[in-house]
Short mmCIF file of C-alpha atoms in Angstrom, two decimals:
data_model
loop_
_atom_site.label_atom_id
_atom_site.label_comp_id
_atom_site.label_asym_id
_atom_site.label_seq_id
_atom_site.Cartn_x
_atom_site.Cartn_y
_atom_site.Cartn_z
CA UNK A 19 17.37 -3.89 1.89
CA UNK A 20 18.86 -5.30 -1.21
CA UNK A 21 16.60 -4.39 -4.26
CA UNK A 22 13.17 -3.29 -4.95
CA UNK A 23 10.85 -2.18 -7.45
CA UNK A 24 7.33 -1.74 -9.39
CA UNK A 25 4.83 0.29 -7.72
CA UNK A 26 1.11 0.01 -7.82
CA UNK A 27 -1.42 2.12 -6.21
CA UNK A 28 -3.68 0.40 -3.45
CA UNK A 29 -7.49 1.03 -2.61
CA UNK A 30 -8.31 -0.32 1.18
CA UNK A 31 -11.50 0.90 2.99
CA UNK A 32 -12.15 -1.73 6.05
CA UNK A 33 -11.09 -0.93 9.51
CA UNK A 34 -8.09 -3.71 10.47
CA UNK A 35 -9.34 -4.96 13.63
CA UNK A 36 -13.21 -4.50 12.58
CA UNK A 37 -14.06 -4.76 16.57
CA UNK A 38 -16.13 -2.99 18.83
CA UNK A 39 -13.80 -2.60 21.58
CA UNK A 40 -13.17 1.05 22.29
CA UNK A 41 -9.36 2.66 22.11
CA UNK A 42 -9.11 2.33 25.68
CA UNK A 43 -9.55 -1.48 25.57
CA UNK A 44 -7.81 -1.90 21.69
CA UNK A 45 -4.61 -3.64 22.18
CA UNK A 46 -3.51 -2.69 18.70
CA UNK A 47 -4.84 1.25 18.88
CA UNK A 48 -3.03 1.13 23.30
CA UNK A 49 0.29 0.00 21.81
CA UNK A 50 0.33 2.54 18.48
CA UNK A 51 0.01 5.18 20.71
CA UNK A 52 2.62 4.46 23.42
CA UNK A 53 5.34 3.77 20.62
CA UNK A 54 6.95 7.04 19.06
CA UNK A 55 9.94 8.05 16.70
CA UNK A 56 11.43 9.64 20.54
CA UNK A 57 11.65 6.07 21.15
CA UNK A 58 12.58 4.47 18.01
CA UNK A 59 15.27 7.22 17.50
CA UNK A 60 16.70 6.70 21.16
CA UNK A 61 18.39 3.03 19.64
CA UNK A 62 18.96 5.11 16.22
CA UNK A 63 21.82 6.73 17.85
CA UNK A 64 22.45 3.84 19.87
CA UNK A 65 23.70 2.22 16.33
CA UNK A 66 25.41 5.65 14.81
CA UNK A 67 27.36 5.84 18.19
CA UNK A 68 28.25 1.79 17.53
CA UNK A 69 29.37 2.06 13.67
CA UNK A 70 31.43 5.40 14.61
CA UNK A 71 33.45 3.80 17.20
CA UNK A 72 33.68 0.67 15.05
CA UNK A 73 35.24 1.71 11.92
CA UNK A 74 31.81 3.50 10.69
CA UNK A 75 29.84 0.37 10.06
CA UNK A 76 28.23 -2.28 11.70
CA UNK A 77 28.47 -5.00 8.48
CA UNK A 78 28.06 -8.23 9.20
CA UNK A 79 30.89 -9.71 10.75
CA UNK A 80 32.39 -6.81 11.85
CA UNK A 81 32.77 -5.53 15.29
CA UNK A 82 30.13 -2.64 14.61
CA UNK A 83 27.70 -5.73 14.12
CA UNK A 84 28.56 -7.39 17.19
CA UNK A 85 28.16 -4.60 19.12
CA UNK A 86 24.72 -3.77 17.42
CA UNK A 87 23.74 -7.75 18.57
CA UNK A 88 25.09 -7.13 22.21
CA UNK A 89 23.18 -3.50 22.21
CA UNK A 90 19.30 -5.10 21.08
CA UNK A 91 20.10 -8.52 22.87
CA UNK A 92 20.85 -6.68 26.20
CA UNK A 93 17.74 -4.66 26.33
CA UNK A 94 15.69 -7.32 25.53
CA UNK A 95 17.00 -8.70 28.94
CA UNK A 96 16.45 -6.65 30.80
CA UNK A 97 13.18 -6.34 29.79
CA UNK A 98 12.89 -9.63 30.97
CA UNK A 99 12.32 -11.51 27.14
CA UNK A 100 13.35 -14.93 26.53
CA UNK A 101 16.36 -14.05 24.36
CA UNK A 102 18.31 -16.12 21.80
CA UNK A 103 21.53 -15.27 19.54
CA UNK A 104 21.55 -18.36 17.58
CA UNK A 105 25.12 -18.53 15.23
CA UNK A 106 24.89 -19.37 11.42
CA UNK A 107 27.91 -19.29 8.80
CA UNK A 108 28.24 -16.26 6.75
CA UNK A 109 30.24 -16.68 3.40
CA UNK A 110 31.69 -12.74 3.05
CA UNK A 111 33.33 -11.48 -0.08
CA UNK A 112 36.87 -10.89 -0.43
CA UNK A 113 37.83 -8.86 -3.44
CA UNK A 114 40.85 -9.77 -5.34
CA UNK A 115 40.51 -7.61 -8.57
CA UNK A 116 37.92 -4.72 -10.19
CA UNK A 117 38.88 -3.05 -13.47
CA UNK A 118 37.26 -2.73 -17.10
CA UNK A 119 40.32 -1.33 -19.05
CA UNK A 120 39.98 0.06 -22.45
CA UNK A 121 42.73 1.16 -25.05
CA UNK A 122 45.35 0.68 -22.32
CA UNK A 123 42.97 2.79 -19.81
CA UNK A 124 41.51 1.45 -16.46
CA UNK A 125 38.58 2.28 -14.54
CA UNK A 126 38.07 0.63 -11.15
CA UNK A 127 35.25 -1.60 -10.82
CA UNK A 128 33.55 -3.45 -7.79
CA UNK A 129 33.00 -7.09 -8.36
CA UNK A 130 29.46 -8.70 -7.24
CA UNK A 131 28.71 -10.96 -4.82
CA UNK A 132 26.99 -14.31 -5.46
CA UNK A 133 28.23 -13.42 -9.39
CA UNK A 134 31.33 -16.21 -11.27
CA UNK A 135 34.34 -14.30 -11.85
CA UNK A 136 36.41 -13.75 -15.04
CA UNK A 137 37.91 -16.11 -16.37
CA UNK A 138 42.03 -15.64 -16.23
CA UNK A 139 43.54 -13.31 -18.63
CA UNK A 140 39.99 -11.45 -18.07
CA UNK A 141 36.87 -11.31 -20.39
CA UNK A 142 37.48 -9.32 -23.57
CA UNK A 143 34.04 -8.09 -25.37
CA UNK A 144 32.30 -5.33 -26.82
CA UNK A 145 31.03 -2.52 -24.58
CA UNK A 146 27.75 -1.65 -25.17
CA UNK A 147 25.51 0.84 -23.09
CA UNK A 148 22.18 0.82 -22.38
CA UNK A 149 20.74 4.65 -23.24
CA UNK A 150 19.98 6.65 -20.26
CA UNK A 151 16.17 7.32 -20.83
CA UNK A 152 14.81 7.61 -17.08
CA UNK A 153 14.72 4.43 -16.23
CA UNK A 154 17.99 2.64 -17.71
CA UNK A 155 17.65 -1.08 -18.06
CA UNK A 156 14.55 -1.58 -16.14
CA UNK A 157 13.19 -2.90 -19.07
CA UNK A 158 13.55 -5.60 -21.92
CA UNK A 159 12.94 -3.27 -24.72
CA UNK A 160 15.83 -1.03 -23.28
CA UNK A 161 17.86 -3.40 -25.02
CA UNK A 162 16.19 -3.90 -28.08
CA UNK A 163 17.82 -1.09 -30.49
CA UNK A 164 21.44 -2.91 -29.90
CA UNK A 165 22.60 -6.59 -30.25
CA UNK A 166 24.14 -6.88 -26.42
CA UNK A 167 24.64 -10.60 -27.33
CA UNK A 168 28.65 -11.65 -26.28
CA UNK A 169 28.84 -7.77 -24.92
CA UNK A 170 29.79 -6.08 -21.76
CA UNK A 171 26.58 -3.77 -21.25
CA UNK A 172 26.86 -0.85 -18.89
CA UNK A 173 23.96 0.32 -17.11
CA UNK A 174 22.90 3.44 -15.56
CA UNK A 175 22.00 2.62 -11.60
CA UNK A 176 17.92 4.22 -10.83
CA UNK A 177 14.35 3.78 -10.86
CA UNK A 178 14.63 -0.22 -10.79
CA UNK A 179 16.27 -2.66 -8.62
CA UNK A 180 19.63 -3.99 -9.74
CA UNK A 181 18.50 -7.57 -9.65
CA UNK A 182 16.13 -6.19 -12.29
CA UNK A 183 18.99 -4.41 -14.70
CA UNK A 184 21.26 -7.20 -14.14
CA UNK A 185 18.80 -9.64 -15.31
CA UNK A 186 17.25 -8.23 -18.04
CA UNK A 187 20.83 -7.61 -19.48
CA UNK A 188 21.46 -11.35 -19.20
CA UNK A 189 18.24 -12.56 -21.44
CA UNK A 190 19.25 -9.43 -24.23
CA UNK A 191 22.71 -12.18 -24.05
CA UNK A 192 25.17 -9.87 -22.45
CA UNK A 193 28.38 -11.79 -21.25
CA UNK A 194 28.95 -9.19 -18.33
CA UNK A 195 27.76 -6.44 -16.42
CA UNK A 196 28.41 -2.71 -14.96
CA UNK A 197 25.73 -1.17 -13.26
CA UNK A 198 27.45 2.68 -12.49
CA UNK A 199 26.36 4.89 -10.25
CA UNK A 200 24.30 7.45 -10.39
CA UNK A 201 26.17 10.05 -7.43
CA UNK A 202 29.48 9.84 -5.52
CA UNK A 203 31.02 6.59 -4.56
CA UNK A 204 31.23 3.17 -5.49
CA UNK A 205 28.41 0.33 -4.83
CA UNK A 206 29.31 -2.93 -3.23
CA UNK A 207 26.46 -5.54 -4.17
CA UNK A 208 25.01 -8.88 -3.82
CA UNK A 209 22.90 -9.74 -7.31
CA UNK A 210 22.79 -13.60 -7.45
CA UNK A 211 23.41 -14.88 -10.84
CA UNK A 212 25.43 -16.57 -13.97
CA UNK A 213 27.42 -13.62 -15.85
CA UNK A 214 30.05 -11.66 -13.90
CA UNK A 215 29.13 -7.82 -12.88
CA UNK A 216 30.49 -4.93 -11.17
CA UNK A 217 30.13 -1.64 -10.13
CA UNK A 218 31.48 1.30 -11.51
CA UNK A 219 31.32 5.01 -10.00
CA UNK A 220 29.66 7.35 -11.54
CA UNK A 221 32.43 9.55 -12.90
CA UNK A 222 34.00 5.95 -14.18
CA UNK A 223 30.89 5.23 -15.50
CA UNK A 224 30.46 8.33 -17.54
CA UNK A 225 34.21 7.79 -18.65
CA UNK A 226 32.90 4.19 -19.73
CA UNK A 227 29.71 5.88 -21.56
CA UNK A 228 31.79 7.28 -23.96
CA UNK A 229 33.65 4.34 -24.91
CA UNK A 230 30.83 2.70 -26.31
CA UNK A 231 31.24 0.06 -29.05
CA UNK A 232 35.42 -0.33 -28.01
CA UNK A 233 36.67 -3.49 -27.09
CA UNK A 234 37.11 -3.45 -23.37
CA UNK A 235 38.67 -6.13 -20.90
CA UNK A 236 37.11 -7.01 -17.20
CA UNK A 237 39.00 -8.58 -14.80
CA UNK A 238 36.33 -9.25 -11.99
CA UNK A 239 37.59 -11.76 -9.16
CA UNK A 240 36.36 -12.27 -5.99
CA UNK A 241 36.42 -15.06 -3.04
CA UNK A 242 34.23 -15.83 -0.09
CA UNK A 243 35.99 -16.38 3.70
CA UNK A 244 33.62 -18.00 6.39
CA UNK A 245 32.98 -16.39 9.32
CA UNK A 246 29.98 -16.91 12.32
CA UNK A 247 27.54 -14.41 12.90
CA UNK A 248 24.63 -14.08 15.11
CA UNK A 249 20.71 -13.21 14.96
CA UNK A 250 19.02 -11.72 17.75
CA UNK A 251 15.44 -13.91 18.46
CA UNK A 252 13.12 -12.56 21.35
CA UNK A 253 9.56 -14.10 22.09
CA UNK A 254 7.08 -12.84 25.02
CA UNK A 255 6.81 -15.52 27.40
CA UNK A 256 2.87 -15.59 27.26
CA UNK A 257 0.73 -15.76 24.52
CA UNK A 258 -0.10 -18.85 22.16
CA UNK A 259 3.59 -21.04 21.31
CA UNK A 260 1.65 -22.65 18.09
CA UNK A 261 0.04 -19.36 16.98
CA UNK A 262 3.30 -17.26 17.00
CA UNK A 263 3.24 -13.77 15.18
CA UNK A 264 7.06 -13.46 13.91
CA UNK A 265 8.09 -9.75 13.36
CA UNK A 266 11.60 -9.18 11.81
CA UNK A 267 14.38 -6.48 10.52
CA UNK A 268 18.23 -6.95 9.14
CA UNK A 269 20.29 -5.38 12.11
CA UNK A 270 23.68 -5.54 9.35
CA UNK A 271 24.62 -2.50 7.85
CA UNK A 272 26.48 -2.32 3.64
CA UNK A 273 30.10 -1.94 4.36
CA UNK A 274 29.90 1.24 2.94
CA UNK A 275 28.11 3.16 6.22
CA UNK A 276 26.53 3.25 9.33
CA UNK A 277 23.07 2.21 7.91
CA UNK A 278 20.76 4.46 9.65
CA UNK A 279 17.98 4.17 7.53
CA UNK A 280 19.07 0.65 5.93
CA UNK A 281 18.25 -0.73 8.32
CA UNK A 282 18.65 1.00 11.67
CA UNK A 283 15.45 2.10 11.23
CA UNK A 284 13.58 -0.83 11.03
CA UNK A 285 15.78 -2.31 13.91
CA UNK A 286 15.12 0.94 16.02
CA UNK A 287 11.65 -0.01 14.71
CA UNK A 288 11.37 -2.89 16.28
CA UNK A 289 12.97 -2.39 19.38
CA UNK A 290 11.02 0.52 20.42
CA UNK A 291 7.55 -2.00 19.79
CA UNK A 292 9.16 -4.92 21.78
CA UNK A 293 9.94 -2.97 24.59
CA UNK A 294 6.87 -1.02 24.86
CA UNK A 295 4.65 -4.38 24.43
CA UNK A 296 7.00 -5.74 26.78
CA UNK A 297 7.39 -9.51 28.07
CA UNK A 298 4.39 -10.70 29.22
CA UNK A 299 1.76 -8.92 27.11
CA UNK A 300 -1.84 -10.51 27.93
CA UNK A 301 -2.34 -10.90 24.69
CA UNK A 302 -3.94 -14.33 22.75
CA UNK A 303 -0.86 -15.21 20.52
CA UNK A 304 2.60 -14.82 21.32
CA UNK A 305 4.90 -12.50 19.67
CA UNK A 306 8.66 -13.20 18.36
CA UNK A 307 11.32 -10.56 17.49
CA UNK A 308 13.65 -11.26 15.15
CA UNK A 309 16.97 -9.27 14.23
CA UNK A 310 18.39 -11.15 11.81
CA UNK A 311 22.05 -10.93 10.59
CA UNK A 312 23.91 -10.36 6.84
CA UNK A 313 21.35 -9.58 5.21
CA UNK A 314 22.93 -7.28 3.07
CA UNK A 315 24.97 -10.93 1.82
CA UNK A 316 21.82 -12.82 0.61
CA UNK A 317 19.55 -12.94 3.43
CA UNK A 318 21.71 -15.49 5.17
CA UNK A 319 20.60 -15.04 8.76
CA UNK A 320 17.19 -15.48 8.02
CA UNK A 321 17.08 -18.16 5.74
CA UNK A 322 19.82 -20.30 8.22
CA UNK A 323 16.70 -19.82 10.54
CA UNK A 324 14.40 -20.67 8.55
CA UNK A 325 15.71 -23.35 6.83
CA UNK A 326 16.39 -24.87 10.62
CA UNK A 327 12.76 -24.98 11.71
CA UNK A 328 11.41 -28.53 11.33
CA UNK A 329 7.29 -28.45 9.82
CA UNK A 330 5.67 -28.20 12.83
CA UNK A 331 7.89 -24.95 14.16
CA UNK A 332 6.94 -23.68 11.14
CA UNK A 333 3.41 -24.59 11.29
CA UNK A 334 3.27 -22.68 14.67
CA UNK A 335 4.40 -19.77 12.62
CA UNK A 336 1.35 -17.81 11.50
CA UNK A 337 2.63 -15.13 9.71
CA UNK A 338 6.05 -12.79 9.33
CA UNK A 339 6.22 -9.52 9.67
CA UNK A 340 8.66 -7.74 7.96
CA UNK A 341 10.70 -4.23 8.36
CA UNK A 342 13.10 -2.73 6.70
CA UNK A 343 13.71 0.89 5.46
CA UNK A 344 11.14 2.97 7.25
CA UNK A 345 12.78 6.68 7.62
CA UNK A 346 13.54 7.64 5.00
CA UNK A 347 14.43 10.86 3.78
CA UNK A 348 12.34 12.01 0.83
CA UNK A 349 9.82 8.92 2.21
CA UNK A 350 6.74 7.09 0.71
CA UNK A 351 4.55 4.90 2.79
CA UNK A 352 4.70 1.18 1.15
CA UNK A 353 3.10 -2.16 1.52
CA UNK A 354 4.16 -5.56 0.12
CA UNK A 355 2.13 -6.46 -2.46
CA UNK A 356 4.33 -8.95 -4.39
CA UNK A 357 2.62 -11.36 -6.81
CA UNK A 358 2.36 -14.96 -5.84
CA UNK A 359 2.83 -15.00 -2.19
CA UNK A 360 1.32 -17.53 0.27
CA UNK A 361 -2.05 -17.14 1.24
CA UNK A 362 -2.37 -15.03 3.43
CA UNK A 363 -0.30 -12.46 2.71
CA UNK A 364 -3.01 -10.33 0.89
CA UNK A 365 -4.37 -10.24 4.53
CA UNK A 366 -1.61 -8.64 6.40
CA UNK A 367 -1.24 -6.23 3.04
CA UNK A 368 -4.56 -5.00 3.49
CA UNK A 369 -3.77 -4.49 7.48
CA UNK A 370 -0.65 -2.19 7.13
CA UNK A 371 -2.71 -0.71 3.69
CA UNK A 372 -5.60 0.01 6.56
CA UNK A 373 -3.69 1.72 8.47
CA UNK A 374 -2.08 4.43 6.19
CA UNK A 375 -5.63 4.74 4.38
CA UNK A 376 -7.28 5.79 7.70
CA UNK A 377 -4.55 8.76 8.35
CA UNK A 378 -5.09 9.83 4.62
CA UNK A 379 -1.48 8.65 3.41
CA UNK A 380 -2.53 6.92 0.46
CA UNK A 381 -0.39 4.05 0.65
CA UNK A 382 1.29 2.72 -2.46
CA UNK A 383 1.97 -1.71 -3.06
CA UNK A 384 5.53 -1.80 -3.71
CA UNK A 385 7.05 -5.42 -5.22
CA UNK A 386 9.68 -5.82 -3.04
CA UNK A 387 10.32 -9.29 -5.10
CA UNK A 388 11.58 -11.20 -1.98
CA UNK A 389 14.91 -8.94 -1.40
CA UNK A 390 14.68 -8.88 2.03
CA UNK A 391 14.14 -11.00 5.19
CA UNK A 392 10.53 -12.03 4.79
CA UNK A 393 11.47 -14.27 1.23
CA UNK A 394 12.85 -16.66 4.09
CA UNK A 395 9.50 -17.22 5.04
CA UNK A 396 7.28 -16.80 2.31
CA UNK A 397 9.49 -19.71 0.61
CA UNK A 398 8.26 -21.97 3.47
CA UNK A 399 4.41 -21.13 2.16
CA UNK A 400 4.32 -18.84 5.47
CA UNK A 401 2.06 -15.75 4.92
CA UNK A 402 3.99 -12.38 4.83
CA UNK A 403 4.20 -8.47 4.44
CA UNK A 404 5.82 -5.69 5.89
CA UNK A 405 6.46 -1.48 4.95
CA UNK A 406 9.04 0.40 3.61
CA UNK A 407 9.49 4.22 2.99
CA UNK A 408 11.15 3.60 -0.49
CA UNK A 409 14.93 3.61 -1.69
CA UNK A 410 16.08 4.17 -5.28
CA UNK A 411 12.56 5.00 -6.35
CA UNK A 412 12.62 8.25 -7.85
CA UNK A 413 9.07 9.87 -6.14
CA UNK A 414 7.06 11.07 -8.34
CA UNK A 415 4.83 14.60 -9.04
CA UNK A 416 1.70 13.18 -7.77
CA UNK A 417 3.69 11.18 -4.59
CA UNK A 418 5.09 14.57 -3.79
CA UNK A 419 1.70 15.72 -3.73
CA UNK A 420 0.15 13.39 -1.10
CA UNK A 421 3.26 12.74 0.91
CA UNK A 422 5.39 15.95 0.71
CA UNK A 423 8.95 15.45 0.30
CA UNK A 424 10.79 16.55 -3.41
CA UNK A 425 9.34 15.39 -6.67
CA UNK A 426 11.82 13.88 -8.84
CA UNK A 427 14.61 13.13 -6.61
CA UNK A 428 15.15 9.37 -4.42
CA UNK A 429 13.46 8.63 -1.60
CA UNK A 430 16.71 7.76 0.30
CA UNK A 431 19.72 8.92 -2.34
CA UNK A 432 21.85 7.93 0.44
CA UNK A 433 21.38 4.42 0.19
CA UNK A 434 24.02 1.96 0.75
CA UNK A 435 26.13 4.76 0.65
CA UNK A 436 28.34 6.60 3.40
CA UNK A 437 25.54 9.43 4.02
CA UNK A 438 23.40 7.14 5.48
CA UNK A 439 23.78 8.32 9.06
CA UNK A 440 21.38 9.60 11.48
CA UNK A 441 21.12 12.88 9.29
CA UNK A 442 19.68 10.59 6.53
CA UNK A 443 16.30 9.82 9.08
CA UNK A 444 12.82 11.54 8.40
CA UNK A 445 11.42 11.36 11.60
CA UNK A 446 8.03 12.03 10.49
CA UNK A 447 7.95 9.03 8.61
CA UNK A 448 9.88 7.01 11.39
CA UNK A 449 7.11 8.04 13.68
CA UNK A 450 4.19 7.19 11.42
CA UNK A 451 5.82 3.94 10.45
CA UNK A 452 6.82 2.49 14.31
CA UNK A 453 3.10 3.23 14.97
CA UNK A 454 1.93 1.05 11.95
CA UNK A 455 4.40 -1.60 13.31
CA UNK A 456 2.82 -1.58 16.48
CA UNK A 457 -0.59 -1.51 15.59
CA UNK A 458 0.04 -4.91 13.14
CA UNK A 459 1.82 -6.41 15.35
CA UNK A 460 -0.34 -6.02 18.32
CA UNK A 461 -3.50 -6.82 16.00
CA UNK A 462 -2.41 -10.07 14.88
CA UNK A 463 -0.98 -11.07 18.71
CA UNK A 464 -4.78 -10.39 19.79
CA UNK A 465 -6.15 -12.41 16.53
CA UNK A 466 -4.92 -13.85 13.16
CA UNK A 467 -8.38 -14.92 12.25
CA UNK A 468 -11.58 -13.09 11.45
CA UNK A 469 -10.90 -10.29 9.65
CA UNK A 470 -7.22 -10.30 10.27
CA UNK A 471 -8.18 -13.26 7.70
CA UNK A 472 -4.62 -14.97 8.43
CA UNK A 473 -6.11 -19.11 8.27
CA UNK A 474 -5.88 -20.87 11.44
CA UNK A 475 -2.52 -23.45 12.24
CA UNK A 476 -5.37 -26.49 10.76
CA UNK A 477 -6.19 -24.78 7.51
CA UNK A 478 -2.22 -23.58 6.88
CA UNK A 479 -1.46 -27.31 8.09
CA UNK A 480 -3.92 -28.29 5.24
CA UNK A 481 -2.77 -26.09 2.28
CA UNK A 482 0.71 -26.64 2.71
#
């Protein structure tokens, strides 16, 4: 997952499938109950066994990824699904220099990906920092008591997404960016954009703090090599080809770990449903897993996908799916609820919301703002939503209350980071989440109509 942020809370009181069919008959109720975290965690350790005997990652183009491909693309064969590993070019970052030195003094930084470098000789400016008030640069007025016009402004990494910081620093007119940690280790990101930025760790950004107002000098270079990598596509082989439910998780790792929870999880996720559904489900609409590849670089493999499917494959799309981040450690219980997305989308919100309501979870809308794979699709007008158990997101006293877990502390501190292993997995929350999976997924494979409410392939045909 590559940045989230602004939580609502959601009210939902309709039953999803709003049938009279009785459990033992209920595709979507048969399915949530066969699927468990035993399952899920099964190809969990599947991956941790993969990154350790990889070079403790399974990033994308590395060998930890491959083998992570080979792993979910063989037991989809043998389960006897039509399986695909289509290629697509991945641009990875190479970098060639990190350091903000001041007075003589220099602290390593770690440039971003999709950001311009420094220009040579480096970028010389003042440093200004944003104050540290709970939630550091998350918004504009956090840089209204300093003129961070022509500066370098240093940011505090929590609460908000780092697309969020980053950008809200560039309208306040900042000519560069550090976003420092907030525990051990460095950060290695992708924030798309027009100013360079880097990370800094959290002692160097401390050391940085105290700085504030010097002149310092950033020398931020990077460069992208091309290599191939692969996604991992599965359909049933019955079902409805022009009324396809697409369900989809990043299989990549960050360089910096194993990626347990981001996103083994929702891979593991996945899995576990596919192989329980199995093949040849007799079920209306057809179902296609997706497990697509650098994510963690810009969404690549999804968006190569995407941006390859002519308008009637996509027309035979009727909605996506999407998982990523659901075992948390100090876990909430999410649902997309980003403004502006195709219609549609409120739809399969209200589904997943459905579901949590009815076990008393009180699930939370979460604006994922398009940072992971399902912004592929919605940018194609294709109806989306999917879960996640929260990252950076500090929980709060009154999440605490409804959902356990520690008040005041992240729901996953270990993300992108080293820690996140198979230790870093709530299995509660993995086993409550694969069951919501299933029971979405299986709903909309029996009906994406009614009051699944997701418009038929004429009316999307017609809006679009």
């Amino acid at each position: 997952m590559r940045a989230i942020t602004a939580v609502t809370a959601l009210a939902s009181s309709l039953v999803l499938l709003g049938s009279t069919a009785s459990a033992a008959t209920d595709p979507a109720r048969d399915l949530s109950a066969r699927v468990s975290a035993d399952g899920a965690q099964r190809h969990l350790i599947a991956f941790q066994r993969i990154s350790d005997t990889h070079g403790g990652n399974r990033a994308a183009t590395t060998t930890g990824y491959a083998a992570s491909v080979d792993y979910v693309a063989g037991r989809l064969r043998e389960a006897g699904f039509d399986v695909t590993t289509p290629e697509f070019e991945v641009r990875r970052k190479v970098d060639d220099a990190g350091r903000a030195t001041v007075g003589g003094t220099s602290h390593e930084l770690v440039p971003f990906g999709d950001t311009p470098n420094t220009p040579d000789g480096g970028l010389t400016a003042p440093l200004r920092v944003v104050p540290e008030d709970g939630t550091p640069g998350c918004e504009a007025s956090d840089f209204a008591g300093q003129d961070f016009r022509g500066s370098v402004a240093l940011i505090r990494r929590g609460t908000c997404t780092f697309v969020a910081k980053y950008a809200n620093a560039v309208n306040a007119g900042a000519a560069a960016v550090i976003i420092s940690n907030n525990v051990d280790g460095h950060l290695d990101l992708t924030v798309p954009g027009t100013i360079p930025g880097g990370s800094a760790s959290k002692a160097g950004g401390t050391a940085l703090a105290a700085l504030a107002g010097q002149s310092v000098t950033l020398d931020l270079r990077h460069h992208d090599e091309v290599h191939l990598d692969r996604n991992v596509i599965a359909q049933t082989r019955t079902g409805r080809k022009d009324n396809v439910v697409v369900a989809g998780a990043h299989l990549d790792s960050v360089d910096a770990g194993p990626g347990m929870n981001d996103n083994g999880s929702g891979s593991a996720t996945l899995l576990e449903v596919a192989l329980k559904m199995g093949s040849r489900p007799k079920l209306p609409n057809a179902v296609r897993f997706t497990w697509w590849g650098a994510e963690e670089a810009g969404l690549i493999g999804s968006r190569a996908y995407a941006s390859a499917l002519s308008f009637e494959q996509q027309l035979d799309i009727a909605l996506y799916l999407n998982f990523d981040m659901v075992g948390s450690p100090n876990p909430g219980y999410f649902v997309y609820n980003d403004p502006g997305l195709p219609y549609g989308s409120k739809h399969v919100e209200k589904a997943f919301s459905d579901f949590y309501a009815a076990r008393n979870l009180g699930p939370e809308g979460l604006n994922v703002r398009g940072a992971s794979d399902y912004g592929s699709f919605t940018a194609l007008g294709i109806p989306a939503g999917g879960i996640i158990s929260g990252g950076g997101e500090v929980k709060t006293v009154a999440q605490a209350a409804k959902w356990g877990g520690t008040a005041g502390m992240e729901m996953d501190p270990c993300y992108h980071r080293a820690c996140d292993h198979l230790g870093n997995i709530n299995r509660e929350a993995l086993g409550r989440n694969v069951s919501a999976a299933a029971h979405v997924i299986a709903s909309y494979a029996v009906t994406t109509e009614g009051v699944n409410g997701v418009p038929s392939r004429a009316e999307r045909a017609a809006l679009r």
